[in-house]
GROMACS .gro file of N, CA and C in nm:
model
  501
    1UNK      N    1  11.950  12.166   9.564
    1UNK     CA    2  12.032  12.263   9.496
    1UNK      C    3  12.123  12.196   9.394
    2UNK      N    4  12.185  12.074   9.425
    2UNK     CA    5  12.268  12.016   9.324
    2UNK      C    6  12.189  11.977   9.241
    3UNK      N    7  12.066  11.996   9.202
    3UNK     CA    8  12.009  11.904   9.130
    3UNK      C    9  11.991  12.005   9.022
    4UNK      N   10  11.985  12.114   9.063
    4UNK     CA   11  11.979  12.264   8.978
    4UNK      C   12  12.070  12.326   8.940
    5UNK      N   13  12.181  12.319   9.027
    5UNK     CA   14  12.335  12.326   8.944
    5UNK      C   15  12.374  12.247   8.857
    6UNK      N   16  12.355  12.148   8.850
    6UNK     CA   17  12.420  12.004   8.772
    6UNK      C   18  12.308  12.013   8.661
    7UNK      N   19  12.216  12.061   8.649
    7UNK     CA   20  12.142  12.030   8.516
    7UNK      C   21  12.180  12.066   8.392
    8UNK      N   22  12.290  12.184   8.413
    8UNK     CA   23  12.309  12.206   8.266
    8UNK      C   24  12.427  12.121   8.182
    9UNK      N   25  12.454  12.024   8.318
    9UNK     CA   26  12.579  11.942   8.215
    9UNK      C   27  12.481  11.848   8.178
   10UNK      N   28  12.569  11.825   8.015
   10UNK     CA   29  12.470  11.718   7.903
   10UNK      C   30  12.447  11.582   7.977
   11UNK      N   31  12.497  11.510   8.092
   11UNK     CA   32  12.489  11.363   8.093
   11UNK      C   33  12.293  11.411   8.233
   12UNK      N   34  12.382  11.471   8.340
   12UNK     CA   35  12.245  11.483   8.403
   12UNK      C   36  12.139  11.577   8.314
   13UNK      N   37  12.199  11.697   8.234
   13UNK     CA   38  12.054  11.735   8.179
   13UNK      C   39  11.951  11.625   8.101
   14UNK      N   40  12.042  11.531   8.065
   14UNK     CA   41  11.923  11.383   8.000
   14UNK      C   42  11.868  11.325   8.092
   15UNK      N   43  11.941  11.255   8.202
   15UNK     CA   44  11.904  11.227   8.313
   15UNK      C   45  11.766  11.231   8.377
   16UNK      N   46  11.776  11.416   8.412
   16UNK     CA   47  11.634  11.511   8.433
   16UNK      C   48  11.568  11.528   8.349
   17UNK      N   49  11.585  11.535   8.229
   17UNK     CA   50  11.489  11.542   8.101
   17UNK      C   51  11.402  11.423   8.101
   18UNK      N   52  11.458  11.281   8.095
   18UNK     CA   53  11.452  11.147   8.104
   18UNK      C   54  11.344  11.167   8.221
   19UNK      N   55  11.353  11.199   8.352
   19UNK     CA   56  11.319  11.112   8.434
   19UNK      C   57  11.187  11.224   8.423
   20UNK      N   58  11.220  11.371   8.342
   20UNK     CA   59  11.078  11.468   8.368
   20UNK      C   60  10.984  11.409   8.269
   21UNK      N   61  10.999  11.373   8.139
   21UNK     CA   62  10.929  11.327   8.076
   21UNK      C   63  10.863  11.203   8.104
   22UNK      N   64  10.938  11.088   8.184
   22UNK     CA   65  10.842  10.966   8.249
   22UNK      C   66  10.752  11.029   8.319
   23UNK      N   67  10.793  11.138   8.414
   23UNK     CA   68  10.690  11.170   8.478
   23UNK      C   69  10.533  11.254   8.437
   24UNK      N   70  10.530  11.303   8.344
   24UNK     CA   71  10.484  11.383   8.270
   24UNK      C   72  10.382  11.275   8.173
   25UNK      N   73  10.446  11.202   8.117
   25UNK     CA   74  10.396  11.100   8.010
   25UNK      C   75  10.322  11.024   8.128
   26UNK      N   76  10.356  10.906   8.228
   26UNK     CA   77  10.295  10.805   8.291
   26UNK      C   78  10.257  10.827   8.374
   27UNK      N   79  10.300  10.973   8.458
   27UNK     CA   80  10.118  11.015   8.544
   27UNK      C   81  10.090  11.130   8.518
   28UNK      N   82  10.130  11.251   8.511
   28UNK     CA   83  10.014  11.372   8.457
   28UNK      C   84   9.942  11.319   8.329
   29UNK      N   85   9.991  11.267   8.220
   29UNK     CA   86   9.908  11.293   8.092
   29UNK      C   87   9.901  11.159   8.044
   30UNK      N   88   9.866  11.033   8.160
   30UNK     CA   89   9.884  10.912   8.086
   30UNK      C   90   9.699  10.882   8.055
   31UNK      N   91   9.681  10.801   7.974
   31UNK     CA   92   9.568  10.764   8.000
   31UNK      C   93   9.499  10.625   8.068
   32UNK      N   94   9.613  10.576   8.116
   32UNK     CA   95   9.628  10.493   8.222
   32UNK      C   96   9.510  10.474   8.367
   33UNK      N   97   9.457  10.396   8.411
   33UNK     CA   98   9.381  10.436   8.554
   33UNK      C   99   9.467  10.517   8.624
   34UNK      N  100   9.362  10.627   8.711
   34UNK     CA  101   9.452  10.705   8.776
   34UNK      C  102   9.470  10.586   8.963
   35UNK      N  103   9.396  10.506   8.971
   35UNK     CA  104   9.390  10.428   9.050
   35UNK      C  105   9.562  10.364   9.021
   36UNK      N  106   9.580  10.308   8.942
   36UNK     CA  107   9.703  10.217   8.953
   36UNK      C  108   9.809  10.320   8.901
   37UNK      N  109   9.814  10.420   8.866
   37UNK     CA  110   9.891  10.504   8.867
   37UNK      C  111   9.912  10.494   9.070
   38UNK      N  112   9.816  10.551   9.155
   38UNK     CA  113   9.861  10.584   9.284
   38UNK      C  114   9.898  10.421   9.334
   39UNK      N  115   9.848  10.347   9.333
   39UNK     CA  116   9.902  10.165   9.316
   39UNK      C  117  10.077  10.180   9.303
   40UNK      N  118  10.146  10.201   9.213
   40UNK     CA  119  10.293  10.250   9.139
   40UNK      C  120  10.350  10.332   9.265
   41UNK      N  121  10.277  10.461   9.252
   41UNK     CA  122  10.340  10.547   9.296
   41UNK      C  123  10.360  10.543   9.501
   42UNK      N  124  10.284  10.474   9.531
   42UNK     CA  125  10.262  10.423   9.661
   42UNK      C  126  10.328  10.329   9.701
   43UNK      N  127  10.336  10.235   9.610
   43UNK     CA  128  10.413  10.153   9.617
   43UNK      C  129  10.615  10.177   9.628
   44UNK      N  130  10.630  10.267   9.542
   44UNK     CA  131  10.800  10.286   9.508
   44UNK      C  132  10.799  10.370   9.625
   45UNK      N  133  10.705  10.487   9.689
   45UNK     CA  134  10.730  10.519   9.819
   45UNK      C  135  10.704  10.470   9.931
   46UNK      N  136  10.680  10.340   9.909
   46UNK     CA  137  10.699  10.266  10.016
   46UNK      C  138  10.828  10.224  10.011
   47UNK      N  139  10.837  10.169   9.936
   47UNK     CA  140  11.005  10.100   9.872
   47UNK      C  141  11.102  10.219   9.933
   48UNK      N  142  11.085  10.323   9.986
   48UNK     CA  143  11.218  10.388   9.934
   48UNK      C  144  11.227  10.435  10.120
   49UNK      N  145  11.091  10.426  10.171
   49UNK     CA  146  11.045  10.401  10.311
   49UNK      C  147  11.107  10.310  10.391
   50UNK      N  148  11.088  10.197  10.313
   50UNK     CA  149  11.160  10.077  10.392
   50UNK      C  150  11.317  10.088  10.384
   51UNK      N  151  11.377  10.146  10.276
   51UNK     CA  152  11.537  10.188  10.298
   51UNK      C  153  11.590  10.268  10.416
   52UNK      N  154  11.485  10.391  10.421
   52UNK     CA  155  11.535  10.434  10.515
   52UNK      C  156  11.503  10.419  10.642
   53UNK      N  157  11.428  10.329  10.654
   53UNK     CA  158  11.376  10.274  10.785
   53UNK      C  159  11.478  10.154  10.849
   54UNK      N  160  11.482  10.093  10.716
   54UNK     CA  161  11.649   9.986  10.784
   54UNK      C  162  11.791  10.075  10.808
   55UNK      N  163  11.816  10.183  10.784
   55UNK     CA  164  11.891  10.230  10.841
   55UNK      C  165  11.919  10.268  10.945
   56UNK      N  166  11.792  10.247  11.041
   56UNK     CA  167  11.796  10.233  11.204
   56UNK      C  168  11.823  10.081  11.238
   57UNK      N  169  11.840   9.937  11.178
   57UNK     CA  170  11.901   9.886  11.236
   57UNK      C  171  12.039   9.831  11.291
   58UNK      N  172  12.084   9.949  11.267
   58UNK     CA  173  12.213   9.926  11.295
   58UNK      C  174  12.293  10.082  11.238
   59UNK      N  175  12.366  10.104  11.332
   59UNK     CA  176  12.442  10.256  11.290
   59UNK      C  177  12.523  10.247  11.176
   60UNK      N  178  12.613  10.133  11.125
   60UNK     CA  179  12.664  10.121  10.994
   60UNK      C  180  12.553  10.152  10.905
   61UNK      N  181  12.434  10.107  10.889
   61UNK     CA  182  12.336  10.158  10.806
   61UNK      C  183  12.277  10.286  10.780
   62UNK      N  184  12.300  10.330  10.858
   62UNK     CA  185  12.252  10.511  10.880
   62UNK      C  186  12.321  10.589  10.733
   63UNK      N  187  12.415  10.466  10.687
   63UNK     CA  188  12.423  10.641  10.529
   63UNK      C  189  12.309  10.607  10.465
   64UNK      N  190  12.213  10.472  10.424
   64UNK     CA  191  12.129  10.440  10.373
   64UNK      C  192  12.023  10.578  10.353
   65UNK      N  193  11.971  10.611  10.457
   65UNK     CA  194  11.858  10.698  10.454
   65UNK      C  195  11.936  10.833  10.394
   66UNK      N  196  12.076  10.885  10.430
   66UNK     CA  197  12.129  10.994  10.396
   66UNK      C  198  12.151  10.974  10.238
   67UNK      N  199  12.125  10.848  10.176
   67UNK     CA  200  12.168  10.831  10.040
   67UNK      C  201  12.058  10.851   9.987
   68UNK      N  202  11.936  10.787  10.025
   68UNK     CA  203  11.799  10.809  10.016
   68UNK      C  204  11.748  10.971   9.900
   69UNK      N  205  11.769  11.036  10.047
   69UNK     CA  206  11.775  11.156  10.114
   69UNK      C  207  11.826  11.281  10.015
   70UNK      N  208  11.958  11.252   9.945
   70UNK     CA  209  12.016  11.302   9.843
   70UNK      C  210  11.950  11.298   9.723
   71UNK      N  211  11.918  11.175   9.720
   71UNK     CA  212  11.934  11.093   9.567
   71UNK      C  213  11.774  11.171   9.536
   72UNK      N  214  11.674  11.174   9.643
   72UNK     CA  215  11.557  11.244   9.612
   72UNK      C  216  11.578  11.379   9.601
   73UNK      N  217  11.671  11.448   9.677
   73UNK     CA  218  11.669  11.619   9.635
   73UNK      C  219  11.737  11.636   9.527
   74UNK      N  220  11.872  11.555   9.468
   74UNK     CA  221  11.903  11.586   9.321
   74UNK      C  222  11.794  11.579   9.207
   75UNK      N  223  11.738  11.473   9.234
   75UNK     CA  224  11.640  11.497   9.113
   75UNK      C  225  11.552  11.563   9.111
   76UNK      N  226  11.520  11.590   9.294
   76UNK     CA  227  11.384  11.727   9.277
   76UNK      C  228  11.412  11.844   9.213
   77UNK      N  229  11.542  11.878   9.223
   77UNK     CA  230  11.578  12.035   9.172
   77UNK      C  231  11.610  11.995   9.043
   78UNK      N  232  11.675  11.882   9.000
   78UNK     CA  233  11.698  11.873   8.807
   78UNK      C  234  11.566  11.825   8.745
   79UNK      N  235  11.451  11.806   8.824
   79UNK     CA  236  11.300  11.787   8.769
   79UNK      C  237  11.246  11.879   8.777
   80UNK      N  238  11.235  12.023   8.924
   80UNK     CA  239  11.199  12.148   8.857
   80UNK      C  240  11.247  12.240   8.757
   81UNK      N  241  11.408  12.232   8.785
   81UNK     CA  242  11.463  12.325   8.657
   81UNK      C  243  11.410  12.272   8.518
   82UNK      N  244  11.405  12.127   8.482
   82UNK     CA  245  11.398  12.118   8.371
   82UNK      C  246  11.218  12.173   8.307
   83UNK      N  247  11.150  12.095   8.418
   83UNK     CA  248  10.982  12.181   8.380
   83UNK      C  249  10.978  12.303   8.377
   84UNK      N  250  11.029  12.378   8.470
   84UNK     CA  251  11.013  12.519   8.384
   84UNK      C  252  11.125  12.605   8.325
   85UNK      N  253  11.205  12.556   8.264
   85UNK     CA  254  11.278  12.590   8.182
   85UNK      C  255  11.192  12.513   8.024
   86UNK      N  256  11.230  12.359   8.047
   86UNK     CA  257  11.197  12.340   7.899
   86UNK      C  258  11.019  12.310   7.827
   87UNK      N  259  10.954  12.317   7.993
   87UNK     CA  260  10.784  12.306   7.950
   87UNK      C  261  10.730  12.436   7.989
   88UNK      N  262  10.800  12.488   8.015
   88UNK     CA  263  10.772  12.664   8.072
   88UNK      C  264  10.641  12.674   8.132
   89UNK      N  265  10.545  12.733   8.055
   89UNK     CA  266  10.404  12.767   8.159
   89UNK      C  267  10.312  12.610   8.150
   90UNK      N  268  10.321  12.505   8.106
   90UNK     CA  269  10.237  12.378   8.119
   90UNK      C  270  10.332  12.323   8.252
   91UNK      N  271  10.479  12.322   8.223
   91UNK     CA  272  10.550  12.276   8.343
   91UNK      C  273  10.564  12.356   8.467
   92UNK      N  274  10.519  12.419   8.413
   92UNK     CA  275  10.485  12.522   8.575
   92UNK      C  276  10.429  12.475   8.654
   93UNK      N  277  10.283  12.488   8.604
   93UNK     CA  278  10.158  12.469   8.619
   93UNK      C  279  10.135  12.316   8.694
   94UNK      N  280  10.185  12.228   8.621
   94UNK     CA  281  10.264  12.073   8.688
   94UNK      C  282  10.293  12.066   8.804
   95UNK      N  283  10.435  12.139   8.778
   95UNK     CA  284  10.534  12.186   8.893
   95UNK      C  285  10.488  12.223   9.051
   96UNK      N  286  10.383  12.344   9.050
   96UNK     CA  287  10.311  12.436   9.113
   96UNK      C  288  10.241  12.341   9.208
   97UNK      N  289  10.065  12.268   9.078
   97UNK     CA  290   9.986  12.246   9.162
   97UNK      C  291  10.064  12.057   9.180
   98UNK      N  292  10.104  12.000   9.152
   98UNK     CA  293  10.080  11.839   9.165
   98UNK      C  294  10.235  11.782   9.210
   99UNK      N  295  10.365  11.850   9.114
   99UNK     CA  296  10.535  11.770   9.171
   99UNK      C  297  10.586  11.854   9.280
  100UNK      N  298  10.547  12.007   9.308
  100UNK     CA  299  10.611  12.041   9.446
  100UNK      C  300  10.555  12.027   9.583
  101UNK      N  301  10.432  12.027   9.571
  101UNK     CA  302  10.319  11.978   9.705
  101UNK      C  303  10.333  11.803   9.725
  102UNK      N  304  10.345  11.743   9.624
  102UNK     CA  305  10.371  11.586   9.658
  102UNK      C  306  10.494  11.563   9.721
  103UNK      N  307  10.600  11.600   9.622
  103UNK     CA  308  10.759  11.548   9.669
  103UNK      C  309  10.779  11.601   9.788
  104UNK      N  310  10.709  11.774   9.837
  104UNK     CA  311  10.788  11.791   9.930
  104UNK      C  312  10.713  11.710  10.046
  105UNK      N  313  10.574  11.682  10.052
  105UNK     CA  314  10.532  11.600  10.128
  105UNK      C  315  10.576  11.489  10.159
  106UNK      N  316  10.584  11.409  10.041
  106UNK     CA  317  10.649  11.274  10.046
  106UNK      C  318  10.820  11.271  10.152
  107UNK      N  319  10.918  11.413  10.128
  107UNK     CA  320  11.035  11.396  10.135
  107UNK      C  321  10.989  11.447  10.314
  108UNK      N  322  10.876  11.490  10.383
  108UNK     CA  323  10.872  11.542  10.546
  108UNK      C  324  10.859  11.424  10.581
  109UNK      N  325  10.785  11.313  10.478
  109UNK     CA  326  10.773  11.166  10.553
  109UNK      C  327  10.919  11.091  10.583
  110UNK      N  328  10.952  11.105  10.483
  110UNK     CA  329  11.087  11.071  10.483
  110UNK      C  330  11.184  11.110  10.577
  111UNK      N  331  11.175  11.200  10.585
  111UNK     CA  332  11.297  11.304  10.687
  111UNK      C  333  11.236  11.240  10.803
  112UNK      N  334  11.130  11.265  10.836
  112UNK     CA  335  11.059  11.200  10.977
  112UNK      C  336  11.065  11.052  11.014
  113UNK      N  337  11.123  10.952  10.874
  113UNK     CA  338  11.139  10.813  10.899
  113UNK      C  339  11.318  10.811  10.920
  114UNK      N  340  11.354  10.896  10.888
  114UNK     CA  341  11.527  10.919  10.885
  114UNK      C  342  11.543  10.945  11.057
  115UNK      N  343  11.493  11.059  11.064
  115UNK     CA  344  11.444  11.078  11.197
  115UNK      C  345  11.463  10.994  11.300
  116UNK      N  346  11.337  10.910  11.289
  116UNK     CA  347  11.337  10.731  11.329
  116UNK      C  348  11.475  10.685  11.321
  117UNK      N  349  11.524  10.641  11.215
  117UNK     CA  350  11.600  10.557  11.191
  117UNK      C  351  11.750  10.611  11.268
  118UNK      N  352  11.769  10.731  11.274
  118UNK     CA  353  11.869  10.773  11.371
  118UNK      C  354  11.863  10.756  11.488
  119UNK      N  355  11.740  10.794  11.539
  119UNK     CA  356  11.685  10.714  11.671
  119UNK      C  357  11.732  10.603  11.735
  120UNK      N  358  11.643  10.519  11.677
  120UNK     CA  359  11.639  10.408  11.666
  120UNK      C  360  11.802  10.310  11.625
  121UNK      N  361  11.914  10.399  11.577
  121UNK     CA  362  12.002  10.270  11.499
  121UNK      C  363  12.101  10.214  11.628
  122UNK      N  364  12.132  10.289  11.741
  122UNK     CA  365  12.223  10.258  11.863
  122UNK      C  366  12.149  10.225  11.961
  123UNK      N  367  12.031  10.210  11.939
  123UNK     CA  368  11.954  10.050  12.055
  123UNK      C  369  11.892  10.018  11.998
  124UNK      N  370  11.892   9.966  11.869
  124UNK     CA  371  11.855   9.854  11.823
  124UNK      C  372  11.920   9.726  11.848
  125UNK      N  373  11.799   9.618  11.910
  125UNK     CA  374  11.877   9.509  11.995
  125UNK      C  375  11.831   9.378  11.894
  126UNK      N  376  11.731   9.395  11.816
  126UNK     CA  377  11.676   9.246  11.731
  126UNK      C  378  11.618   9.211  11.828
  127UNK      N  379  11.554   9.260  11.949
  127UNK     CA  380  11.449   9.206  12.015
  127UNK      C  381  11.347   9.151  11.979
  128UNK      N  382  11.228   9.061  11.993
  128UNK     CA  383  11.060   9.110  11.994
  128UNK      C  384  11.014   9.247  11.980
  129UNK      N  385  11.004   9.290  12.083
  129UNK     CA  386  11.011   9.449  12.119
  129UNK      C  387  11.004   9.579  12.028
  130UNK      N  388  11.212   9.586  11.984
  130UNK     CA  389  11.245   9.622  11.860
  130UNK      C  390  11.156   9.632  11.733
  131UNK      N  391  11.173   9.485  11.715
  131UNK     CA  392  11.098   9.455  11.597
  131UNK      C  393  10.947   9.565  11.570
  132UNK      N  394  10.863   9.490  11.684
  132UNK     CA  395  10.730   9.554  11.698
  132UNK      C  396  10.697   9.690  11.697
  133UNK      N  397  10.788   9.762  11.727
  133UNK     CA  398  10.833   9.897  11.737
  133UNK      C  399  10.838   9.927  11.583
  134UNK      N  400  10.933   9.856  11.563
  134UNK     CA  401  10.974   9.919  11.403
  134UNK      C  402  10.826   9.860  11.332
  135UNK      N  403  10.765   9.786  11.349
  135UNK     CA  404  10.688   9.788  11.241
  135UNK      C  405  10.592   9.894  11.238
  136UNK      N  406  10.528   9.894  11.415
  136UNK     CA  407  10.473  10.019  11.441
  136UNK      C  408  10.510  10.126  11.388
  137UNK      N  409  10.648  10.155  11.377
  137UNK     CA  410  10.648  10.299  11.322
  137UNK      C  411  10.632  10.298  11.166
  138UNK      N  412  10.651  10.184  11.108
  138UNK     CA  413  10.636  10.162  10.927
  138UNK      C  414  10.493  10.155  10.947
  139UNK      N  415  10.419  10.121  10.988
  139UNK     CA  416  10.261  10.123  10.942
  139UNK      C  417  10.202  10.273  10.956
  140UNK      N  418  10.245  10.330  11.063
  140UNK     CA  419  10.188  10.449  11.062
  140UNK      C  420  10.243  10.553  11.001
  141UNK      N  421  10.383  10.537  10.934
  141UNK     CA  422  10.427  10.653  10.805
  141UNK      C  423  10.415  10.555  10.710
  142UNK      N  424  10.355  10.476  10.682
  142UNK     CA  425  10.282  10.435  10.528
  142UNK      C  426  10.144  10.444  10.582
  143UNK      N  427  10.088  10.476  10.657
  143UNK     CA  428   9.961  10.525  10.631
  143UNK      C  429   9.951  10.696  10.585
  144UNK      N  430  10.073  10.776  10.682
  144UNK     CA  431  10.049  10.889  10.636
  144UNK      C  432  10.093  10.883  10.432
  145UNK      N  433  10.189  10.814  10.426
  145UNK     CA  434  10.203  10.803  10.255
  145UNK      C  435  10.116  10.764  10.168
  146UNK      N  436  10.031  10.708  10.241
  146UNK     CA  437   9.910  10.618  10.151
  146UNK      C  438   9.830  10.734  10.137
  147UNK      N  439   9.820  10.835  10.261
  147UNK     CA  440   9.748  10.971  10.261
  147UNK      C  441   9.774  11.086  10.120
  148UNK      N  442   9.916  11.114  10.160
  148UNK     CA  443   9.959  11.143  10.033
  148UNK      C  444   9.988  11.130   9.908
  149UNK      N  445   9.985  11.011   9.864
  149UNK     CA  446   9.976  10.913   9.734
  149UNK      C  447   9.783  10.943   9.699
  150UNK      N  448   9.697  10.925   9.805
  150UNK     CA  449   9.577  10.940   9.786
  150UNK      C  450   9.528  11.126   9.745
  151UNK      N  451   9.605  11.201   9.775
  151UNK     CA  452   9.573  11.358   9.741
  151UNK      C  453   9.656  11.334   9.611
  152UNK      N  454   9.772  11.322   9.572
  152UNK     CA  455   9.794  11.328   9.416
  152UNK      C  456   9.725  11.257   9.341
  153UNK      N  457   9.685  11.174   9.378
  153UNK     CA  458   9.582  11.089   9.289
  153UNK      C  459   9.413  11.173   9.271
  154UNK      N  460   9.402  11.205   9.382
  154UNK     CA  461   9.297  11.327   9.379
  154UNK      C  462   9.304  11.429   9.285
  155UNK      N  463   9.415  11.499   9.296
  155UNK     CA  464   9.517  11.605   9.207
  155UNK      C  465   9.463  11.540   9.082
  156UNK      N  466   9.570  11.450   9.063
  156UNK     CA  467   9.584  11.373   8.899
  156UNK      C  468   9.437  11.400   8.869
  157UNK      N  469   9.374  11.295   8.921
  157UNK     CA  470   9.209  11.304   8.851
  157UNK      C  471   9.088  11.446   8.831
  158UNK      N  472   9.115  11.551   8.913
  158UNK     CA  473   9.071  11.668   8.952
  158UNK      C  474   9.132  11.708   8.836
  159UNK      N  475   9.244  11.743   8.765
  159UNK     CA  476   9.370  11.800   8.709
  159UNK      C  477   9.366  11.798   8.587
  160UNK      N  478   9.406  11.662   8.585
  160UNK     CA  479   9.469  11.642   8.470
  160UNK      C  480   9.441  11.483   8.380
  161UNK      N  481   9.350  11.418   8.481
  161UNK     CA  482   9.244  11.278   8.375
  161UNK      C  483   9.135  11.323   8.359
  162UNK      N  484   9.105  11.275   8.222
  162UNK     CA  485   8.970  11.276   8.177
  162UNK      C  486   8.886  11.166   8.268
  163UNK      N  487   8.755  11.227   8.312
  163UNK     CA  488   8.654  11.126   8.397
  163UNK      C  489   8.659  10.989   8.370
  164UNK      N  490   8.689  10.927   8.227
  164UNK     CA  491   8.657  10.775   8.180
  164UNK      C  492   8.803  10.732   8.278
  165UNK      N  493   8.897  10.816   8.304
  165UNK     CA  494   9.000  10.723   8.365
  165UNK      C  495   8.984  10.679   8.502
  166UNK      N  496   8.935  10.713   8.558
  166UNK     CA  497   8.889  10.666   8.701
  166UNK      C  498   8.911  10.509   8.708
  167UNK      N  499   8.822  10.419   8.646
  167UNK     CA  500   8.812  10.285   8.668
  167UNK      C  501   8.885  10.221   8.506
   0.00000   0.00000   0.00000
């Protein structure tokens, strides 16, 4: 919601403009492999995985994932307002089939590693154990992300690359 209130002031409406047009330019309409496009995009959600996953070691860390957490719903709502306000029916269409089925997927993984990490932050001991645990639980929500990184990339290429981009 803040991300949709706050769009019409000039510093975040650039912001969201900024960050809709990277998105728009370097994976819906890049001509880039759609392979290393999901490479990128798999990658930074892993990155943003492992933040909130260290916020279970230790309860001082726990705003980590809540910062996470924010920082992805402000820009989800100042990245839809701005597609369909300023790309209207192409940013819809975007919006619809490929940035609201991903993010919100991407953000249940998330919530579900936050999840974890609340769990997990008041017995966390730096065991063996611990450890093994936590990695266990990072391999199997980056597999479900690798899942989801693999359907937008599906998307993308189904969508919105021409066949030569594949390889």
């Amino acid at each position: 919601m803040c991300g949709i209130v706050f769009v019409k002031t000039p510093a975040f409406y650039e912001f969201h403009l900024k960050q809709c047009d990277r998105f728009l330019d370097r994976v819906c309409y890049s001509d880039r492999n759609v392979f290393l496009i999901f490479l990128e995009r798999t990658a930074g959600s892993a990155l943003l995985l492992i933040l909130v996953l260290v916020g279970g070691l230790h309860p001082a860390l726990l705003p980590l994932p809540v910062l996470v957490l924010l920082y992805r719903s402000y820009t989800f709502g100042g990245v839809l307002a701005v597609l369909f306000s300023v790309y209207s029916v192409p940013g819809a269409v975007v919006a619809i089939v490929l940035y609201l089925p991903i993010h919100l997927l991407l953000d249940a993984l998330l919530l579900l590693a936050a999840g974890v990490s609340f769990w997990r932050a008041f017995c966390f001991s730096f065991c063996a154990g611990d450890w093994k645990e936590l990695l266990c639980d990072f391999l199997f929500l980056l597999a479900l992300l690798v899942l989801v990184c693999l359907v937008e990339m599906i998307l993308l290429f189904a969508l919105f690359h021409p066949l030569g981009n594949l390889l």
